[in-house]
Tab-separated table of C-alpha atoms in Angstrom:
chain	number	residue	atom	x	y	z
A	1	UNK	CA	-0.280	-0.415	0.022
A	2	UNK	CA	2.817	2.595	1.216
A	3	UNK	CA	4.375	1.758	-2.070
A	4	UNK	CA	1.392	2.183	-4.360
A	5	UNK	CA	0.483	5.601	-2.806
A	6	UNK	CA	2.295	6.587	-5.687
A	7	UNK	CA	0.917	6.071	-8.850
A	8	UNK	CA	5.068	6.684	-10.782
A	9	UNK	CA	6.193	3.306	-7.853
A	10	UNK	CA	3.133	0.718	-8.940
A	11	UNK	CA	5.176	-0.882	-10.917
A	12	UNK	CA	6.673	-2.405	-7.789
A	13	UNK	CA	3.990	-3.438	-6.527
A	14	UNK	CA	3.082	-5.451	-9.574
A	15	UNK	CA	6.405	-7.178	-10.445
A	16	UNK	CA	5.769	-8.288	-6.782
A	17	UNK	CA	2.757	-10.263	-6.851
A	18	UNK	CA	3.514	-11.106	-10.955
A	19	UNK	CA	7.323	-12.620	-9.767
A	20	UNK	CA	5.611	-14.517	-6.817
A	21	UNK	CA	3.042	-15.198	-9.446
A	22	UNK	CA	5.474	-17.179	-11.875
A	23	UNK	CA	6.835	-18.877	-8.755
A	24	UNK	CA	3.058	-20.587	-8.215
A	25	UNK	CA	2.251	-18.928	-4.498
A	26	UNK	CA	-0.883	-17.588	-4.631
A	27	UNK	CA	-1.398	-16.225	-1.279
A	28	UNK	CA	0.176	-12.808	-0.132
A	29	UNK	CA	-0.429	-11.710	3.760
A	30	UNK	CA	0.597	-7.217	3.937
A	31	UNK	CA	-0.977	-4.613	5.679
A	32	UNK	CA	-4.317	-2.562	5.185
A	33	UNK	CA	-3.063	0.477	8.333
A	34	UNK	CA	-0.326	3.205	7.940
A	35	UNK	CA	-1.425	5.483	11.679
A	36	UNK	CA	-0.704	8.675	12.259
A	37	UNK	CA	2.990	9.723	10.846
A	38	UNK	CA	4.544	10.231	7.752
A	39	UNK	CA	2.366	8.995	3.953
A	40	UNK	CA	-0.451	7.345	6.727
A	41	UNK	CA	-3.084	6.221	5.457
A	42	UNK	CA	-4.979	6.614	8.979
A	43	UNK	CA	-4.266	10.235	10.072
A	44	UNK	CA	-5.904	10.709	12.105
A	45	UNK	CA	-8.811	8.713	14.555
A	46	UNK	CA	-11.560	8.740	11.864
A	47	UNK	CA	-10.324	10.842	9.036
A	48	UNK	CA	-8.800	9.013	5.402
A	49	UNK	CA	-5.671	10.144	3.259
A	50	UNK	CA	-8.041	9.164	0.135
A	51	UNK	CA	-4.316	9.087	-2.369
A	52	UNK	CA	-3.194	6.039	0.895
A	53	UNK	CA	-6.433	4.259	0.249
A	54	UNK	CA	-5.790	4.241	-3.964
A	55	UNK	CA	-2.552	2.284	-3.253
A	56	UNK	CA	-4.650	-0.173	-1.852
A	57	UNK	CA	-7.255	-0.064	-3.658
A	58	UNK	CA	-4.316	-0.915	-6.000
A	59	UNK	CA	-2.942	-4.159	-4.552
A	60	UNK	CA	-6.599	-5.512	-4.296
A	61	UNK	CA	-6.551	-4.903	-8.059
A	62	UNK	CA	-3.599	-5.761	-9.580
A	63	UNK	CA	-3.641	-9.078	-6.582
A	64	UNK	CA	-6.904	-10.248	-8.555
A	65	UNK	CA	-5.121	-9.177	-11.662
A	66	UNK	CA	-2.217	-11.796	-10.829
A	67	UNK	CA	-4.936	-14.670	-9.230
A	68	UNK	CA	-3.492	-13.871	-5.883
A	69	UNK	CA	-5.611	-13.612	-2.484
A	70	UNK	CA	-4.643	-11.804	0.351
A	71	UNK	CA	-4.894	-11.174	3.910
A	72	UNK	CA	-5.074	-7.850	5.019
A	73	UNK	CA	-4.467	-7.029	8.502
A	74	UNK	CA	-5.584	-4.849	10.842
A	75	UNK	CA	-3.425	-2.849	13.044
A	76	UNK	CA	0.318	-3.624	14.106
A	77	UNK	CA	1.196	-4.585	17.901
A	78	UNK	CA	4.699	-3.059	17.305
A	79	UNK	CA	5.333	1.082	16.982
A	80	UNK	CA	6.289	0.328	13.241
A	81	UNK	CA	3.349	2.748	10.973
A	82	UNK	CA	2.130	3.629	14.123
A	83	UNK	CA	0.335	0.417	15.320
A	84	UNK	CA	-1.322	-0.028	18.548
A	85	UNK	CA	0.842	2.098	20.613
A	86	UNK	CA	-0.448	5.381	18.389
A	87	UNK	CA	-4.013	4.491	18.855
A	88	UNK	CA	-3.495	4.819	22.693
A	89	UNK	CA	-1.957	8.354	22.144
A	90	UNK	CA	-4.874	9.697	20.452
A	91	UNK	CA	-7.098	8.539	22.723
A	92	UNK	CA	-4.363	9.784	25.487
A	93	UNK	CA	-4.429	13.292	23.901
A	94	UNK	CA	-7.830	13.727	23.567
A	95	UNK	CA	-7.417	13.590	28.071
A	96	UNK	CA	-8.674	9.778	28.378
A	97	UNK	CA	-6.779	8.171	31.051
A	98	UNK	CA	-4.612	5.882	30.091
A	99	UNK	CA	-1.285	4.515	31.606
A	100	UNK	CA	-0.213	1.950	28.894
A	101	UNK	CA	-0.360	0.600	25.980
A	102	UNK	CA	-0.848	-3.185	26.334
A	103	UNK	CA	-3.712	-2.904	28.474
A	104	UNK	CA	-4.904	0.273	27.377
A	105	UNK	CA	-5.082	-0.857	23.733
A	106	UNK	CA	-7.139	-3.705	24.321
A	107	UNK	CA	-9.639	-3.030	27.241
A	108	UNK	CA	-9.854	0.968	26.570
A	109	UNK	CA	-13.576	1.548	24.920
A	110	UNK	CA	-12.502	4.395	23.512
A	111	UNK	CA	-9.279	2.877	21.751
A	112	UNK	CA	-11.300	0.141	21.228
A	113	UNK	CA	-14.188	2.377	19.423
A	114	UNK	CA	-11.088	3.466	17.526
A	115	UNK	CA	-10.230	0.387	15.982
A	116	UNK	CA	-13.443	-1.113	15.152
A	117	UNK	CA	-13.987	2.238	13.190
A	118	UNK	CA	-11.319	1.234	10.939
A	119	UNK	CA	-12.224	-2.091	10.709
A	120	UNK	CA	-15.227	-0.275	9.252
A	121	UNK	CA	-14.331	1.280	6.719
A	122	UNK	CA	-11.704	-0.874	5.126
A	123	UNK	CA	-14.371	-3.361	5.139
A	124	UNK	CA	-16.747	-1.047	3.204
A	125	UNK	CA	-14.497	0.476	1.060
A	126	UNK	CA	-15.862	0.745	-2.353
A	127	UNK	CA	-12.902	-0.467	-4.382
A	128	UNK	CA	-11.892	3.025	-7.085
A	129	UNK	CA	-10.859	1.300	-9.381
A	130	UNK	CA	-12.495	-2.550	-9.662
A	131	UNK	CA	-15.981	-0.451	-7.819
A	132	UNK	CA	-16.099	-3.687	-5.275
A	133	UNK	CA	-16.981	-3.754	-2.172
A	134	UNK	CA	-13.857	-4.789	-0.389
A	135	UNK	CA	-16.317	-7.159	1.870
A	136	UNK	CA	-17.174	-9.041	-1.770
A	137	UNK	CA	-14.127	-8.961	-3.318
A	138	UNK	CA	-12.440	-13.208	-3.435
A	139	UNK	CA	-9.216	-11.618	-4.021
A	140	UNK	CA	-9.099	-11.255	-0.325
A	141	UNK	CA	-8.829	-14.334	0.734
A	142	UNK	CA	-9.213	-13.676	5.110
A	143	UNK	CA	-8.653	-10.831	7.679
A	144	UNK	CA	-6.337	-10.361	10.076
A	145	UNK	CA	-7.290	-8.529	13.372
A	146	UNK	CA	-3.588	-7.483	14.051
A	147	UNK	CA	0.028	-8.189	13.601
A	148	UNK	CA	1.955	-10.548	16.170
A	149	UNK	CA	-0.632	-9.696	20.040
A	150	UNK	CA	1.665	-9.060	22.848
A	151	UNK	CA	0.502	-7.840	25.921
A	152	UNK	CA	3.173	-7.674	28.843
A	153	UNK	CA	0.972	-6.177	31.737
A	154	UNK	CA	-1.405	-9.977	31.517
A	155	UNK	CA	0.543	-13.327	30.303
A	156	UNK	CA	-1.544	-15.439	30.808
A	157	UNK	CA	-3.684	-14.626	27.490
A	158	UNK	CA	-7.139	-13.643	28.839
A	159	UNK	CA	-6.744	-9.649	28.015
A	160	UNK	CA	-6.206	-10.746	24.145
A	161	UNK	CA	-8.294	-13.927	23.680
A	162	UNK	CA	-11.083	-11.402	25.284
A	163	UNK	CA	-10.014	-8.501	23.021
A	164	UNK	CA	-10.021	-10.726	20.042
A	165	UNK	CA	-13.051	-12.353	20.827
A	166	UNK	CA	-14.742	-9.253	21.018
A	167	UNK	CA	-13.947	-7.956	17.949
A	168	UNK	CA	-14.038	-11.602	15.901
A	169	UNK	CA	-17.452	-11.133	16.888
A	170	UNK	CA	-17.590	-7.873	15.222
A	171	UNK	CA	-15.739	-7.884	12.009
A	172	UNK	CA	-17.934	-11.149	11.437
A	173	UNK	CA	-20.889	-9.026	12.005
A	174	UNK	CA	-19.648	-6.897	8.682
A	175	UNK	CA	-18.061	-9.010	6.535
A	176	UNK	CA	-19.041	-13.217	6.828
A	177	UNK	CA	-17.790	-13.759	2.586
A	178	UNK	CA	-14.195	-14.089	3.736
A	179	UNK	CA	-11.499	-15.778	6.098
A	180	UNK	CA	-10.260	-14.798	9.672
A	181	UNK	CA	-8.045	-14.956	11.493
A	182	UNK	CA	-5.664	-12.683	14.808
A	183	UNK	CA	-1.939	-12.543	14.026
A	184	UNK	CA	-0.612	-14.779	16.240
A	185	UNK	CA	2.957	-15.729	16.978
A	186	UNK	CA	2.206	-18.977	18.500
A	187	UNK	CA	3.257	-18.219	21.848
A	188	UNK	CA	1.615	-20.837	24.605
A	189	UNK	CA	-0.736	-19.220	27.337
A	190	UNK	CA	-3.003	-21.072	30.737
A	191	UNK	CA	-4.583	-22.359	29.221
A	192	UNK	CA	-2.842	-25.126	28.319
A	193	UNK	CA	0.127	-24.845	31.101
A	194	UNK	CA	2.291	-27.670	30.160
A	195	UNK	CA	2.265	-26.345	26.567
A	196	UNK	CA	4.712	-23.481	27.985
A	197	UNK	CA	7.702	-25.494	27.651
A	198	UNK	CA	6.817	-25.474	23.831
A	199	UNK	CA	7.757	-21.980	24.760
A	200	UNK	CA	11.546	-19.846	23.633
A	201	UNK	CA	11.617	-18.923	27.344
A	202	UNK	CA	9.409	-16.643	27.611
A	203	UNK	CA	4.984	-15.798	27.012
A	204	UNK	CA	4.217	-12.442	25.258
A	205	UNK	CA	0.333	-12.491	26.935
A	206	UNK	CA	-1.085	-14.558	23.952
A	207	UNK	CA	-2.550	-18.144	23.822
A	208	UNK	CA	-2.728	-20.078	21.389
A	209	UNK	CA	-5.225	-22.858	22.352
A	210	UNK	CA	-8.064	-20.597	23.506
A	211	UNK	CA	-8.005	-17.636	21.156
A	212	UNK	CA	-7.445	-19.975	18.233
A	213	UNK	CA	-10.996	-21.693	19.598
A	214	UNK	CA	-13.090	-18.628	19.410
A	215	UNK	CA	-15.856	-19.501	17.114
A	216	UNK	CA	-14.892	-17.369	14.545
A	217	UNK	CA	-11.821	-17.414	13.597
A	218	UNK	CA	-11.453	-19.744	10.666
A	219	UNK	CA	-7.947	-20.735	10.880
A	220	UNK	CA	-5.052	-20.659	13.162
A	221	UNK	CA	-1.086	-18.824	12.612
A	222	UNK	CA	2.526	-18.807	14.442
A	223	UNK	CA	5.707	-17.442	13.513
A	224	UNK	CA	8.883	-18.865	13.216
A	225	UNK	CA	12.022	-16.706	14.159
A	226	UNK	CA	14.294	-18.770	15.945
A	227	UNK	CA	17.448	-16.379	15.365
A	228	UNK	CA	15.510	-13.701	17.010
A	229	UNK	CA	13.931	-15.631	20.301
A	230	UNK	CA	17.062	-17.563	20.446
A	231	UNK	CA	19.461	-14.768	19.107
A	232	UNK	CA	23.354	-16.335	20.447
A	233	UNK	CA	22.457	-20.083	19.655
A	234	UNK	CA	23.927	-21.913	17.585
A	235	UNK	CA	22.033	-23.621	14.144
A	236	UNK	CA	21.999	-26.764	15.461
A	237	UNK	CA	19.772	-25.547	19.028
A	238	UNK	CA	17.567	-23.140	16.602
A	239	UNK	CA	16.604	-25.943	14.177
A	240	UNK	CA	15.516	-28.217	16.624
A	241	UNK	CA	13.822	-25.317	17.774
A	242	UNK	CA	11.631	-24.431	15.388
A	243	UNK	CA	10.805	-28.791	14.592
A	244	UNK	CA	9.537	-28.836	17.931
A	245	UNK	CA	7.331	-25.323	17.322
A	246	UNK	CA	6.227	-26.444	14.117
A	247	UNK	CA	4.943	-30.125	15.779
A	248	UNK	CA	3.647	-29.366	18.860
A	249	UNK	CA	1.660	-26.585	17.019
A	250	UNK	CA	0.738	-28.664	14.247
A	251	UNK	CA	-0.568	-31.430	16.303
A	252	UNK	CA	-2.763	-28.431	18.420
A	253	UNK	CA	-4.684	-27.807	15.658
A	254	UNK	CA	-5.013	-31.120	14.082
A	255	UNK	CA	-5.796	-32.342	17.449
A	256	UNK	CA	-7.723	-29.894	20.084
A	257	UNK	CA	-8.495	-26.404	17.555
A	258	UNK	CA	-9.814	-29.380	14.397
A	259	UNK	CA	-8.392	-26.163	11.840
A	260	UNK	CA	-6.454	-25.360	9.324
A	261	UNK	CA	-3.058	-23.926	9.789
A	262	UNK	CA	-0.809	-21.390	8.355
A	263	UNK	CA	3.037	-20.457	8.900
A	264	UNK	CA	2.300	-17.350	7.739
A	265	UNK	CA	5.555	-15.250	8.644
A	266	UNK	CA	9.740	-17.289	8.992
A	267	UNK	CA	12.674	-16.066	6.909
A	268	UNK	CA	16.277	-16.084	7.549
A	269	UNK	CA	18.071	-12.454	7.917
A	270	UNK	CA	21.177	-12.166	6.189
A	271	UNK	CA	22.246	-9.748	9.305
A	272	UNK	CA	22.507	-12.883	11.152
A	273	UNK	CA	26.077	-14.171	12.160
A	274	UNK	CA	28.078	-16.499	9.611
A	275	UNK	CA	24.929	-15.838	6.897
A	276	UNK	CA	24.694	-16.906	3.769
A	277	UNK	CA	21.672	-18.189	1.163
A	278	UNK	CA	22.765	-21.996	1.266
A	279	UNK	CA	21.736	-21.135	5.302
A	280	UNK	CA	18.586	-19.579	4.297
A	281	UNK	CA	17.785	-22.115	1.387
A	282	UNK	CA	18.185	-24.287	3.314
A	283	UNK	CA	16.184	-22.756	6.480
A	284	UNK	CA	14.009	-22.918	4.456
A	285	UNK	CA	13.608	-26.076	3.138
A	286	UNK	CA	13.619	-27.382	6.179
A	287	UNK	CA	10.525	-25.418	6.864
A	288	UNK	CA	8.583	-26.842	3.278
A	289	UNK	CA	9.799	-30.262	4.000
A	290	UNK	CA	7.579	-29.960	7.146
A	291	UNK	CA	4.615	-28.463	5.767
A	292	UNK	CA	4.399	-30.696	3.218
A	293	UNK	CA	5.040	-34.016	5.454
A	294	UNK	CA	1.824	-32.424	7.783
A	295	UNK	CA	0.088	-32.079	4.830
A	296	UNK	CA	1.019	-35.210	3.461
A	297	UNK	CA	-0.335	-36.946	6.696
A	298	UNK	CA	-3.519	-35.743	6.136
A	299	UNK	CA	-3.642	-32.484	8.839
A	300	UNK	CA	-4.838	-29.491	8.773
A	301	UNK	CA	-2.008	-27.179	8.168
A	302	UNK	CA	-2.683	-24.914	5.176
A	303	UNK	CA	0.958	-23.402	3.443
A	304	UNK	CA	3.790	-21.258	4.747
A	305	UNK	CA	4.328	-17.447	3.439
A	306	UNK	CA	7.546	-15.845	3.953
A	307	UNK	CA	8.932	-12.618	4.977
A	308	UNK	CA	9.089	-10.803	2.977
A	309	UNK	CA	9.103	-10.439	-0.893
A	310	UNK	CA	10.045	-7.146	-2.239
A	311	UNK	CA	11.092	-5.606	-5.774
A	312	UNK	CA	13.727	-4.165	-6.745
A	313	UNK	CA	14.112	-0.244	-5.898
A	314	UNK	CA	12.548	-1.614	-2.762
A	315	UNK	CA	15.235	-1.286	-1.190
A	316	UNK	CA	14.030	1.065	1.992
A	317	UNK	CA	12.113	-1.969	2.629
A	318	UNK	CA	14.202	-4.578	3.589
A	319	UNK	CA	14.966	-6.044	7.295
A	320	UNK	CA	17.567	-8.472	6.265
A	321	UNK	CA	14.515	-10.609	5.747
A	322	UNK	CA	13.679	-9.138	2.486
A	323	UNK	CA	13.820	-11.161	-0.965
A	324	UNK	CA	14.332	-10.151	-4.745
A	325	UNK	CA	13.166	-13.283	-6.686
A	326	UNK	CA	14.715	-12.326	-9.471
A	327	UNK	CA	18.325	-11.541	-8.137
A	328	UNK	CA	17.210	-15.348	-5.800
A	329	UNK	CA	17.246	-18.044	-8.565
A	330	UNK	CA	17.810	-20.954	-5.696
A	331	UNK	CA	15.998	-19.024	-3.675
A	332	UNK	CA	13.354	-19.008	-6.461
A	333	UNK	CA	13.891	-22.508	-7.619
A	334	UNK	CA	13.112	-23.853	-3.966
A	335	UNK	CA	9.943	-21.402	-3.464
A	336	UNK	CA	8.885	-22.588	-6.853
A	337	UNK	CA	9.353	-26.452	-6.564
A	338	UNK	CA	7.171	-26.265	-2.906
A	339	UNK	CA	4.517	-24.509	-4.771
A	340	UNK	CA	4.386	-27.357	-7.106
A	341	UNK	CA	4.230	-30.177	-4.699
A	342	UNK	CA	1.666	-28.344	-2.471
A	343	UNK	CA	-1.195	-27.888	-5.985
A	344	UNK	CA	-0.365	-31.427	-7.055
A	345	UNK	CA	-0.488	-32.253	-3.088
A	346	UNK	CA	-4.204	-30.487	-2.490
A	347	UNK	CA	-5.159	-31.902	-5.943
A	348	UNK	CA	-5.458	-35.552	-4.510
A	349	UNK	CA	-5.996	-34.431	-1.341
A	350	UNK	CA	-9.643	-33.477	-3.349
A	351	UNK	CA	-9.996	-35.931	-5.081
A	352	UNK	CA	-9.732	-38.651	-2.609
A	353	UNK	CA	-12.162	-37.116	-0.438
A	354	UNK	CA	-14.235	-36.937	-3.600
A	355	UNK	CA	-14.206	-40.472	-4.265
A	356	UNK	CA	-14.557	-41.163	-0.852
A	357	UNK	CA	-17.737	-38.541	-0.351
A	358	UNK	CA	-18.777	-40.298	-3.764
A	359	UNK	CA	-19.490	-43.510	-2.441
A	360	UNK	CA	-21.587	-42.337	0.052
A	361	UNK	CA	-23.705	-40.216	-2.213
A	362	UNK	CA	-22.600	-36.673	-0.537
A	363	UNK	CA	-22.249	-32.794	-2.252
A	364	UNK	CA	-18.407	-32.116	-1.149
A	365	UNK	CA	-18.819	-27.885	-1.353
A	366	UNK	CA	-15.208	-26.235	-1.889
A	367	UNK	CA	-15.641	-23.230	0.101
A	368	UNK	CA	-12.850	-21.029	-1.170
A	369	UNK	CA	-13.120	-22.001	-5.215
A	370	UNK	CA	-16.898	-21.349	-4.807
A	371	UNK	CA	-17.301	-24.637	-6.595
A	372	UNK	CA	-18.983	-27.737	-5.769
A	373	UNK	CA	-18.597	-31.242	-6.708
A	374	UNK	CA	-21.992	-33.064	-7.099
A	375	UNK	CA	-21.578	-37.572	-6.454
């Protein structure tokens, strides 16, 4: 959205989506927020920059053109692009008595009102390019409540859980057409204390189990950043953690949540000590292998989203994790292989379900594609 705000730079957005589509990628997760500060979408509560909104319109329209579905996030936990701190600051500037960002973003009525207003403005937006309401646009796969929610004043996860339940109900009251997820990293909380040993030595105030059991939440997410969570540890230790992290969430999604799971962020930073492309490619292969094996065994894993793809000329958005596919043929090859493998597997599993249902004289519906397979 930020790049597309300037029409002369929109070719970069087109290039990213074209590169992704060429590699067989089908889903892109990006921001539907920029709160306060430079080039803001939401300048102040309820006040929007129409030019920036038109940048988001372009992203949605261009994704549709390239056969890419979008996951759009409503707000950031962190201060990048404003985030929850900006919401709290807006309320504080109006004289609302607020003690901390963490507590009041999730509990203060004024702040929650600001958030709901933004959610409504985005969902009910009419795209100026396609003339399609976001709430009706099949180019959008899902909404995300918040990028990486955390709450340092309540490590149990109950505060974030209560907020997620309220906001999930609100989103679904506006739009029952699209999927919804929270935006969690996967940290365990108090619902299943024995699972806390799977966390990287600390909690962040979320509860992967209880929050993703919320009825209105359609699929769960985790992120995987062992280089950040285990900085200073060797590669083997980091990889062992990732393996435990992924399989623990695979099992919980399959047996407890009974919902799809998406690895919504993973990557390897060029800022890591001793980084090289071979290490990044090896890490990606390991993540992709786990995803494929879990899907093949009948698990609920839906796929993985690497952080992050950019185009040439977007280096200012580089954070160490950025990948320009045209300049990284080995990485592009790995992603293309995974895309092909998952596509073939998806078709095989769908045929298997179809034949099983056909033998019972049932009708199977493919909700995402909007098609039906009639026995």
